[in-house]
Coordinates of C-alpha atoms and ligand atoms in Angstrom, one line a residue:
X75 CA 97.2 82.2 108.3
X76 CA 97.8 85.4 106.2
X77 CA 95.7 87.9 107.6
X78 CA 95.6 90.2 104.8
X79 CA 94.9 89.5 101.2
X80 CA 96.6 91.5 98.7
X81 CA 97.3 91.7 94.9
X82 CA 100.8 93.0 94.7
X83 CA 103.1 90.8 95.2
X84 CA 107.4 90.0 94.9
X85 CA 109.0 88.1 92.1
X86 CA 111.6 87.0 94.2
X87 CA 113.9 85.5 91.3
X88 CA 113.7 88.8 89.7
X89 CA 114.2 91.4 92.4
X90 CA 117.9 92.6 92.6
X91 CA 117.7 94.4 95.8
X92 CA 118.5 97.4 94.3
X93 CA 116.5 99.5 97.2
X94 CA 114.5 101.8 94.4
X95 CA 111.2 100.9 95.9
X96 CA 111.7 101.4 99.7
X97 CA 111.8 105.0 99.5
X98 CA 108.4 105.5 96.9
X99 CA 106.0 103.1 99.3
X100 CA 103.3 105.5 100.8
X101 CA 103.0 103.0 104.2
X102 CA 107.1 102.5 104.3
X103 CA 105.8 99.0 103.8
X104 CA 109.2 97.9 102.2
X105 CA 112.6 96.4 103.5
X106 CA 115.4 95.1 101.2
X107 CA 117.1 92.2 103.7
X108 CA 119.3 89.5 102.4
X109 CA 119.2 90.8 98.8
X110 CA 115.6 91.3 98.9
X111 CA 112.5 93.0 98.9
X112 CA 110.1 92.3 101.7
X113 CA 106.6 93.8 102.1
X114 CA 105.0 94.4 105.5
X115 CA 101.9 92.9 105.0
X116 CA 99.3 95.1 107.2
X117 CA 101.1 98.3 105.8
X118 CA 100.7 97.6 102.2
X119 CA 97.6 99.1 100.5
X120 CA 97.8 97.9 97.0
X121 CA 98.6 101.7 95.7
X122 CA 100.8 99.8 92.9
X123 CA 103.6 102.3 93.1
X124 CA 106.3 100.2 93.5
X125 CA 105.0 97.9 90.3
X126 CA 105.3 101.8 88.5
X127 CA 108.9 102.0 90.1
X128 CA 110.9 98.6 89.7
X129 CA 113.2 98.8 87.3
X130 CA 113.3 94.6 87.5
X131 CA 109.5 94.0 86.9
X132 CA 110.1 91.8 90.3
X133 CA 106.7 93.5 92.2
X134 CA 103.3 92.5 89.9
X135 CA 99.9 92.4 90.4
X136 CA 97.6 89.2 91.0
X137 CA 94.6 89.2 89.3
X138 CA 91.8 86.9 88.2
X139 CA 92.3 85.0 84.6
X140 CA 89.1 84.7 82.3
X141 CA 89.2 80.9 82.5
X142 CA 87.4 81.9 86.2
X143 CA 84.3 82.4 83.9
X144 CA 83.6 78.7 83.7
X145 CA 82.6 78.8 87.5
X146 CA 79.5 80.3 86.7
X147 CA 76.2 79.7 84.8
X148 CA 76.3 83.3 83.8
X149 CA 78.7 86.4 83.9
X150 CA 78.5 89.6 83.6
X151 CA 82.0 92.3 82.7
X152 CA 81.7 95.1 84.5
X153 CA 84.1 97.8 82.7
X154 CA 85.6 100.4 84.7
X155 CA 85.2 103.8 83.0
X156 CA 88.8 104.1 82.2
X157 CA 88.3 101.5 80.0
X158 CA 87.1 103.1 77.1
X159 CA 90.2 105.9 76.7
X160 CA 92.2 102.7 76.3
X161 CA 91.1 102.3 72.5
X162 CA 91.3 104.2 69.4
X163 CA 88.6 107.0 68.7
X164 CA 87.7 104.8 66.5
X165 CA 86.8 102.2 68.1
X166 CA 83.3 103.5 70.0
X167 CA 81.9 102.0 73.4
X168 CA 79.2 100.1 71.5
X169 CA 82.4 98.4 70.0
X170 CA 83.6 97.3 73.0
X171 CA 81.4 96.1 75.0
X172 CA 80.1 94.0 72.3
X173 CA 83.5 92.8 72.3
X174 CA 83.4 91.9 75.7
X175 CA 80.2 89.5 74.5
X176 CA 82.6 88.2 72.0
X177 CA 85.3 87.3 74.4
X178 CA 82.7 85.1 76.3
X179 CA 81.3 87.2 78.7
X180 CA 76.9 86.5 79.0
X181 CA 76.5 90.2 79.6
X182 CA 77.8 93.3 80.1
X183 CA 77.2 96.7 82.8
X184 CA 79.0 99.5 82.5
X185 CA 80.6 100.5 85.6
X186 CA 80.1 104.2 84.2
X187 CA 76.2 103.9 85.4
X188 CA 76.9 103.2 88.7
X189 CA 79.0 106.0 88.7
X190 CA 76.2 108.1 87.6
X191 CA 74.1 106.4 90.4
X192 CA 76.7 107.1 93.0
X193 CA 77.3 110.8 92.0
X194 CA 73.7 111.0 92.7
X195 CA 73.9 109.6 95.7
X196 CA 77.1 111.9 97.2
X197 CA 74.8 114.9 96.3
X198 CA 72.1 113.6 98.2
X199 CA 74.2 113.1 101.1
X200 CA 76.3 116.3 101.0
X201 CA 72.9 118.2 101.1
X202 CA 71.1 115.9 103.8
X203 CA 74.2 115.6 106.2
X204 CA 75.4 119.3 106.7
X205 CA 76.6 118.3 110.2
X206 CA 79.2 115.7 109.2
X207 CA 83.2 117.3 109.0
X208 CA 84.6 118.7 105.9
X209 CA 85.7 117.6 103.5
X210 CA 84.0 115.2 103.2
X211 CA 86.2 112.2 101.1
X212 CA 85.6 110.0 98.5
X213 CA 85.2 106.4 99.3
X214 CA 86.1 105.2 95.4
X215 CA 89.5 104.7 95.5
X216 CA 90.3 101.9 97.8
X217 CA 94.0 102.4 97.9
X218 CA 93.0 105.8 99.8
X219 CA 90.7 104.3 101.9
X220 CA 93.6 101.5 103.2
X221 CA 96.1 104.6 103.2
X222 CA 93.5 106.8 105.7
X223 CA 92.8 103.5 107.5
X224 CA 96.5 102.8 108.2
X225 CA 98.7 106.2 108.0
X226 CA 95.4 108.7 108.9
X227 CA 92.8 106.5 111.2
X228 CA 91.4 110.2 112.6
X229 CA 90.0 111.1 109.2
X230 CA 87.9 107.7 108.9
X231 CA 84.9 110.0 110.1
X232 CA 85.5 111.8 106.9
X233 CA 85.3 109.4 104.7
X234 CA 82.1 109.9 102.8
X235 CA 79.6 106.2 103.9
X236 CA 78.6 105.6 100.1
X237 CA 79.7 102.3 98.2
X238 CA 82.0 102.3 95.0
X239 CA 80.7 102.8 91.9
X240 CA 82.5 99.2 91.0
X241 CA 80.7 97.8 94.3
X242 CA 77.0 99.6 92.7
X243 CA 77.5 98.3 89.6
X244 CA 78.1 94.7 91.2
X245 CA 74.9 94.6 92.7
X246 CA 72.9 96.2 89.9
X247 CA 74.3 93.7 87.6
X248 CA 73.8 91.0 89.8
X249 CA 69.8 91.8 90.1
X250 CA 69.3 92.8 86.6
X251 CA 70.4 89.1 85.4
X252 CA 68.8 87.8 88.3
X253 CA 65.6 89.2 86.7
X254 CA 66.4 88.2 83.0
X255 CA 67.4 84.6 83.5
X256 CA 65.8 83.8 86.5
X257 CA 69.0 82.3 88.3
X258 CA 69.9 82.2 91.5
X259 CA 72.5 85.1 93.0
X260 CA 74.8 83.0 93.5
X261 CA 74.9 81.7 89.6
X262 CA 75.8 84.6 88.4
X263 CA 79.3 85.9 88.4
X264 CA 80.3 89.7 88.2
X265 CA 83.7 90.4 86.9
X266 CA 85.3 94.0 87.2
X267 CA 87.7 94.8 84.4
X268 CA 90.4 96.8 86.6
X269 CA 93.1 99.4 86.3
X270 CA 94.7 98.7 89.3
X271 CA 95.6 96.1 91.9
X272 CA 93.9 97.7 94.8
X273 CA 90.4 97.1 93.4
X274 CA 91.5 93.4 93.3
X275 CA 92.2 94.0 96.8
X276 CA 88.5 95.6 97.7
X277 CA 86.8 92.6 96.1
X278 CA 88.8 89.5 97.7
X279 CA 88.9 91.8 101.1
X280 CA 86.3 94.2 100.8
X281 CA 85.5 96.2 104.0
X282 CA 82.1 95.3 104.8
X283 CA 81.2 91.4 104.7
X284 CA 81.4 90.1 101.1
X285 CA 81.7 91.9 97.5
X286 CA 79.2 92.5 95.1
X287 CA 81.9 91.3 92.4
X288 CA 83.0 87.6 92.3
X289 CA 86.5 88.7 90.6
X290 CA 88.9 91.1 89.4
X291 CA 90.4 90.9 85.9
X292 CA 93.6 92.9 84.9
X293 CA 92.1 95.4 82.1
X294 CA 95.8 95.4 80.3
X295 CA 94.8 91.1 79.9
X296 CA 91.1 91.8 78.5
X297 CA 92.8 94.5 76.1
X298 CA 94.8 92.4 74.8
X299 CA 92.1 89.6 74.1
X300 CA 89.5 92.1 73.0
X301 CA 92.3 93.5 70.3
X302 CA 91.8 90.0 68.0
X303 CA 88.1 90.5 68.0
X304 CA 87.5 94.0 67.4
X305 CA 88.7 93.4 64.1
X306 CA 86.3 91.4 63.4
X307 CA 82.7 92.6 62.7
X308 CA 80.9 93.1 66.0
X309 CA 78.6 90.1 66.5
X310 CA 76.0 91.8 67.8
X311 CA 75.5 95.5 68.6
X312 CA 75.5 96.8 72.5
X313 CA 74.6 100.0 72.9
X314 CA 76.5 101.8 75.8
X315 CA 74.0 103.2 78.4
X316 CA 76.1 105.3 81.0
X317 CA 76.6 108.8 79.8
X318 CA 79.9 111.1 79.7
X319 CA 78.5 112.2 83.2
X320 CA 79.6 108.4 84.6
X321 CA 82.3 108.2 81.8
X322 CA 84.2 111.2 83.1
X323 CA 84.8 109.2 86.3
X324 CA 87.3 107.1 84.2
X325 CA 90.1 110.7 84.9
X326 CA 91.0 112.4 87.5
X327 CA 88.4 115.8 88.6
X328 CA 85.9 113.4 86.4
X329 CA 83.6 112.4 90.1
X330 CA 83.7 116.2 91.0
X331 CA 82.6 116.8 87.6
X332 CA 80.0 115.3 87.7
X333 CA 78.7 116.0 91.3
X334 CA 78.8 119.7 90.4
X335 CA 77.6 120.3 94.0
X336 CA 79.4 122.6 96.9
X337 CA 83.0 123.4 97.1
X338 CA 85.2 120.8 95.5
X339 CA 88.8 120.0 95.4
X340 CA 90.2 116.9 93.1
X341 CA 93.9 115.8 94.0
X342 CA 95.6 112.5 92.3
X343 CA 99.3 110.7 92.6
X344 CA 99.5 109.4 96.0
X345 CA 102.1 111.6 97.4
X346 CA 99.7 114.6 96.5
X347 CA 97.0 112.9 98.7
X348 CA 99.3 112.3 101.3
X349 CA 99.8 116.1 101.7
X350 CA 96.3 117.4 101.4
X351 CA 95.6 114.4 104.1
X352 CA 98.0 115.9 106.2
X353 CA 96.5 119.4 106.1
X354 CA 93.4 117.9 106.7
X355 CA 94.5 116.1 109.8
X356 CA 96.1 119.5 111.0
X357 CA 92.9 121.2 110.6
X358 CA 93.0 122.3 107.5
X359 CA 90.8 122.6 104.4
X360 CA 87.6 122.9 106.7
X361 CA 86.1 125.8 103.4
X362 CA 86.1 122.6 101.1
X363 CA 83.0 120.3 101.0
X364 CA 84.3 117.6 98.9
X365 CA 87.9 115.5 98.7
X366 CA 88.0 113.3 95.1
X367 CA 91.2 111.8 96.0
X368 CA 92.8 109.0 93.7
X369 CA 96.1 107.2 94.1
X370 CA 97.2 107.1 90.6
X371 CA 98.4 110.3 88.6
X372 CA 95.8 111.1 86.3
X373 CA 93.3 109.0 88.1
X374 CA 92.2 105.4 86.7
X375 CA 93.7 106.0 83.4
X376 CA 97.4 106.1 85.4
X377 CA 96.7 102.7 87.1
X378 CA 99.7 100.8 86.8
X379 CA 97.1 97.7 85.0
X380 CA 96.3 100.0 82.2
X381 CA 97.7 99.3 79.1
X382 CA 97.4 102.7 77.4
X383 CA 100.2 105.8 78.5
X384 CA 97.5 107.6 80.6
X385 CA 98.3 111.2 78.5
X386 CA 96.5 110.4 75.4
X387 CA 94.2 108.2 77.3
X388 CA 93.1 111.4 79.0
X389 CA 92.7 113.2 76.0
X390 CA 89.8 110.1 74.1
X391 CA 87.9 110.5 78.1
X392 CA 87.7 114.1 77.3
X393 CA 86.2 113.1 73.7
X394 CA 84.2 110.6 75.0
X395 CA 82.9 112.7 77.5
X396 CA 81.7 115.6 75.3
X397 CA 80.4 113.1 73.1
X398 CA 78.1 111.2 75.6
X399 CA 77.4 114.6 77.4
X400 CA 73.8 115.0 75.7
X401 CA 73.0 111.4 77.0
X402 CA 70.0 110.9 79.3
X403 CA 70.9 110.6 83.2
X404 CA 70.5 107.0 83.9
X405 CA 67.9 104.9 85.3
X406 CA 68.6 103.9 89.0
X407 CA 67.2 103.5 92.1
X408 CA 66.6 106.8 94.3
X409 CA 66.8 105.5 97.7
X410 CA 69.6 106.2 99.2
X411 CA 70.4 103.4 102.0
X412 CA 70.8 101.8 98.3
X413 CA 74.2 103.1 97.9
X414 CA 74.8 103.6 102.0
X415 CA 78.1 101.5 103.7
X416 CA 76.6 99.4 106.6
X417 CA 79.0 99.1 108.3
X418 CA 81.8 102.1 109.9
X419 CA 85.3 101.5 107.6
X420 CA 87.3 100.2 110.3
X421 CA 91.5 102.2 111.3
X422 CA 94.2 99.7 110.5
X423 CA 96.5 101.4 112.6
X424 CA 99.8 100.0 110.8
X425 CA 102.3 102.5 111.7
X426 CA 102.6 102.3 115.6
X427 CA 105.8 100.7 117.7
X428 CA 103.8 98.6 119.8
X429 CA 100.0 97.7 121.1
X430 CA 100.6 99.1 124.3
X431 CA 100.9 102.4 124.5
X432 CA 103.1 103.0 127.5
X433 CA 105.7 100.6 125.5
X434 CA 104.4 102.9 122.4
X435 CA 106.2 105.8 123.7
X436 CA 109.4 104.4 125.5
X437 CA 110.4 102.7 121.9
X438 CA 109.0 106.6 120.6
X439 CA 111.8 108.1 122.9
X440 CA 114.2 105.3 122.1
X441 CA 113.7 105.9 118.5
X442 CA 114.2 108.8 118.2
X443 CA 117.5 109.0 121.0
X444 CA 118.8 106.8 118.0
X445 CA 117.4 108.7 114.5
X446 CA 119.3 111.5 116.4
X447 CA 123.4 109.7 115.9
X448 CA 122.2 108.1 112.6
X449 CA 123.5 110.3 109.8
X450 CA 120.4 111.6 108.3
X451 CA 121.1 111.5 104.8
X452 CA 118.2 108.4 103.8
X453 CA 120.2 107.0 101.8
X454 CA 118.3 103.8 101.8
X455 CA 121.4 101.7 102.0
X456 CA 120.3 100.1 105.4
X457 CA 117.4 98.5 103.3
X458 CA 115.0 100.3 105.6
X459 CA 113.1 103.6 103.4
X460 CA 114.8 106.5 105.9
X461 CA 116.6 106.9 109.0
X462 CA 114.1 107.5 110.8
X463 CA 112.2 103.5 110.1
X464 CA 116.0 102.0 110.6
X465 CA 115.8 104.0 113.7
X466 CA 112.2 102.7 114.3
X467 CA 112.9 99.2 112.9
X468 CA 116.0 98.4 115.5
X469 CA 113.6 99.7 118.3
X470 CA 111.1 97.0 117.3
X471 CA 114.0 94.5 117.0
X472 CA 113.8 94.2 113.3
X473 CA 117.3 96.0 112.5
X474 CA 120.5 96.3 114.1
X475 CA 122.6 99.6 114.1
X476 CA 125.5 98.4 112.2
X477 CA 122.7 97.8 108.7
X478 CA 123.7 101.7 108.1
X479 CA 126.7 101.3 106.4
X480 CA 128.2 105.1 107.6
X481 CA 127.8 103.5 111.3
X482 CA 129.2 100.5 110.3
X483 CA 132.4 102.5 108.2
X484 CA 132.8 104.0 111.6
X485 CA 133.3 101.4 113.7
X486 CA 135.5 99.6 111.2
X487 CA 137.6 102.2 111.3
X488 CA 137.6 102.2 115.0
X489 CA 138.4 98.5 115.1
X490 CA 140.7 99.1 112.6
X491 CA 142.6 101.5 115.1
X492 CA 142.0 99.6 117.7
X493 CA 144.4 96.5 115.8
X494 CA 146.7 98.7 115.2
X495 CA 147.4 100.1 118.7
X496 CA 147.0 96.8 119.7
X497 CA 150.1 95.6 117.2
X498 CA 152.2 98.1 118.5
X499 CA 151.9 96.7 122.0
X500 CA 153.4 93.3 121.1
X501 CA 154.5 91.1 123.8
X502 CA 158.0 91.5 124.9
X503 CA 159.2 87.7 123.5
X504 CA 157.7 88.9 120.1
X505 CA 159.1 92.7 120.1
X506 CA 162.0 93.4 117.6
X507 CA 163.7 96.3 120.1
X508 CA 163.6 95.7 123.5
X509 CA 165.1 97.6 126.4
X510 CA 165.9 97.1 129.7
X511 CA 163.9 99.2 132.3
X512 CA 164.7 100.8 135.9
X513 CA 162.0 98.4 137.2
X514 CA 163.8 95.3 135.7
X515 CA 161.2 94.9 133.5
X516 CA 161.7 96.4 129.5
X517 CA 159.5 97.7 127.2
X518 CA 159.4 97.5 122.9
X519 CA 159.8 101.0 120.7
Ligands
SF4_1831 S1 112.9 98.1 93.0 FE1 112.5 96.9 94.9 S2 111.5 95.0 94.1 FE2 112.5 96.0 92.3 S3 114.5 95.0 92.2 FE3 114.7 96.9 93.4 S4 114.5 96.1 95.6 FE4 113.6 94.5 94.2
SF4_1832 S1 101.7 98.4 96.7 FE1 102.0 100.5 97.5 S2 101.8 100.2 99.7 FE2 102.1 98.2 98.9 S3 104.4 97.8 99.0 FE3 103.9 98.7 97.0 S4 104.2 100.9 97.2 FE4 104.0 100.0 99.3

């Protein structure tokens, strides 16, 4: 049984081995063996990168389809804030979300309220909960919630215990057309309109019980069937209700933004996280209240789903944002065990040599006895991401030395000198010049 779910996947027929990816993954969650790319399943965290990096398009995304709407007696879209920097200025929120009616969708709720809600709520809890360590992190990105869970398990305490704005707006959709059609729960289908694979991941394995949405649409597949309608007259007007507070969450330093509370830092691109982590983890950082952290470069707008280059999408968010600044803050509830996680986000401790850690540390020493004659340069030839995971993959009996072709040149050569030496010393029937010795014996030149 697979034991993890997750949205990125391998084209097989389409990946050419060519080793790009290995050496971009986050995790190291990538081998090239037999001409192919391989993902190690309980590393992976959905960050996307290698989809960005593939020259082949062999790594994609799965995602839900719209035809999943039928399974439902009523469904809601739930557009993620990046949505609306996707579209011409022209084309206004109003305009899309009644799109999104057009498209088939029974109603619509704007992931950009919950994000108004949850701001609220990460305000509340900075200012209640002086005693918990700083920084405190964000909890919206999921790929940075897998990456602390499997590469930084000790910073789980500092993960801030709030739901995502997609998971809030879930639920508040889910009750509000409980209450207008008088359906049951489980009737109602919510579906988030996503940026990025990992947010596929977070609703088909979320990290407390079940999710709040029932699927996970690629927003670069509702793009391009909202296009058609939108120019066509709008069927009937929506009016958006989240303001450029919640809209601004849509880019990165957008949830700071509009928390406007304590000392913040906002850091996007997943190799940037991976540093400020690591300070963190050292001790660092301790003067900042407040990580926003987001995989992608640029935040949503960069998720390797969206089908708008993320530059000028970042420039309609900042329109959009001054635009729906006046707005009135949204109506949502004020209690906070509302928005609270019930449950402690669980380490996924990925990264280790082995369960036990007494074998842990002899394959440590082993490991590294080996990275030590390998030739350092991480060249990725091996198929392994640096010399240091070959080293770490033969001690786990996944590699053998002679995958690093500089090691393998080597003792070619050797065996190569080795034949020769060995010709020379031909057998005296078989030798062209022989001579007689003192010893009766004789001996070849
Ligand atoms: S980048 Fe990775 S997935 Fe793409 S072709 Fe190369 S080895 Fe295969
Ligand atoms: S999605 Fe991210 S973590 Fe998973 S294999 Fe690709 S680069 Fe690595």
């Amino acid at each position: 049984m697979q034991q993890y779910f997750h949205s990125v996947r391998l084209d097989e027929e389409k990946c050419k081995g060519c080793t790009n990816c290995i050496k971009h993954c986050p995790t190291e969650a990538i081998r090239v063996r037999k001409g192919k790319a391989r993902i190690i399943e309980e590393r992976c965290i959905d960050c996307g990168e290698c989809i960005r990096i593939c020259p082949n398009q062999a790594k994609l995304a799965i995602t839900d389809c719209l035809e999943k709407l039928k399974d439902f007696k009523y469904t809601v879209a739930l557009p993620a804030p990046s949505f609306y920097g996707q579209f011409k200025p022209e084309v206004t929120p109003s305009r899309v979300l009644s799109a999104l009616l057009a498209l088939g969708f029974h109603d619509v709720f704007e992931v950009a309220l919950a994000a108004e809600a949850v701001s609220w709520a990460i305000r509340h809890y900075m200012e209640v909960c002086v005693d918990r360590p700083r920084p405190l992190i964000s909890s919206a990105c999921p790929a940075v919630v897998r990456l602390i869970q499997v590469r930084f398990p000790s910073l789980l305490e500092h993960i801030i215990p709030i739901e995502s704005p997609m998971e809030i707006a879930g639920r508040m959709a889910r009750e509000q057309a409980c209450r207008k059609t008088g359906l049951e729960p489980d009737e109602i289908g919510t579906f988030f309109i996503t940026p990025c694979p990992a947010k596929v991941t977070e609703v088909k394995q979320p990290s407390e019980g079940r999710s709040s949405v029932d699927g996970a649409i690629s927003m670069a597949v509702v793009y391009g069937a909202l296009l058609k309608r939108l120019e066509m007259p709008a069927p009937y007007p929506v009016a958006p209700r989240a303001s450029g507070v919640g809209i601004g969450w849509g880019r990165a330093g957008g949830e700071n933004e509009a928390i406007k509370a304590g000392s913040l830092l906002a850091v996007d691109g997943i190799h940037s996280v991976i540093s400020v982590l690591e300070e963190i983890e050292r001790g660092g950082l301790t003067d900042i209240d407040y990580l926003e952290a987001q995989a992608c470069t640029g935040g949503c707008i960069g998720g390797p789903l969206v089908p708008q280059n993320p530059f000028v999408a970042r420039v309609r968010m900042g329109n959009l944002v001054k635009l729906y600044s006046a707005g009135e803050p949204g109506d949502f509830p004020r209690d906070f065990d509302y928005y609270r996680l019930k449950t402690p986000i669980p380490a996924r401790p990925a990264l280790t040599l082995a369960k036990d850690p007494q074998v842990a540390l002899a394959r440590l020493e082993e490991a590294e006895r080996i990275c030590a004659e390998l030739p350092g340069l991480d060249c990725g030839s091996c198929g392994s991401p640096s010399c240091r995971a070959l080293a770490e993959d033969i001690v786990q009996g996944y590699a053998r030395r002679s995958y690093c072709i500089f090691e393998l040149r080597e003792r070619l050569q050797q065996l190569a000198e080795e034949m020769v030496e060995l010709a020379q010393k031909q057998p005296p029937a078989m030798g062209r010049d022989w001579k007689q010795t003192r010893d009766g014996g004789g001996e070849t030149d």
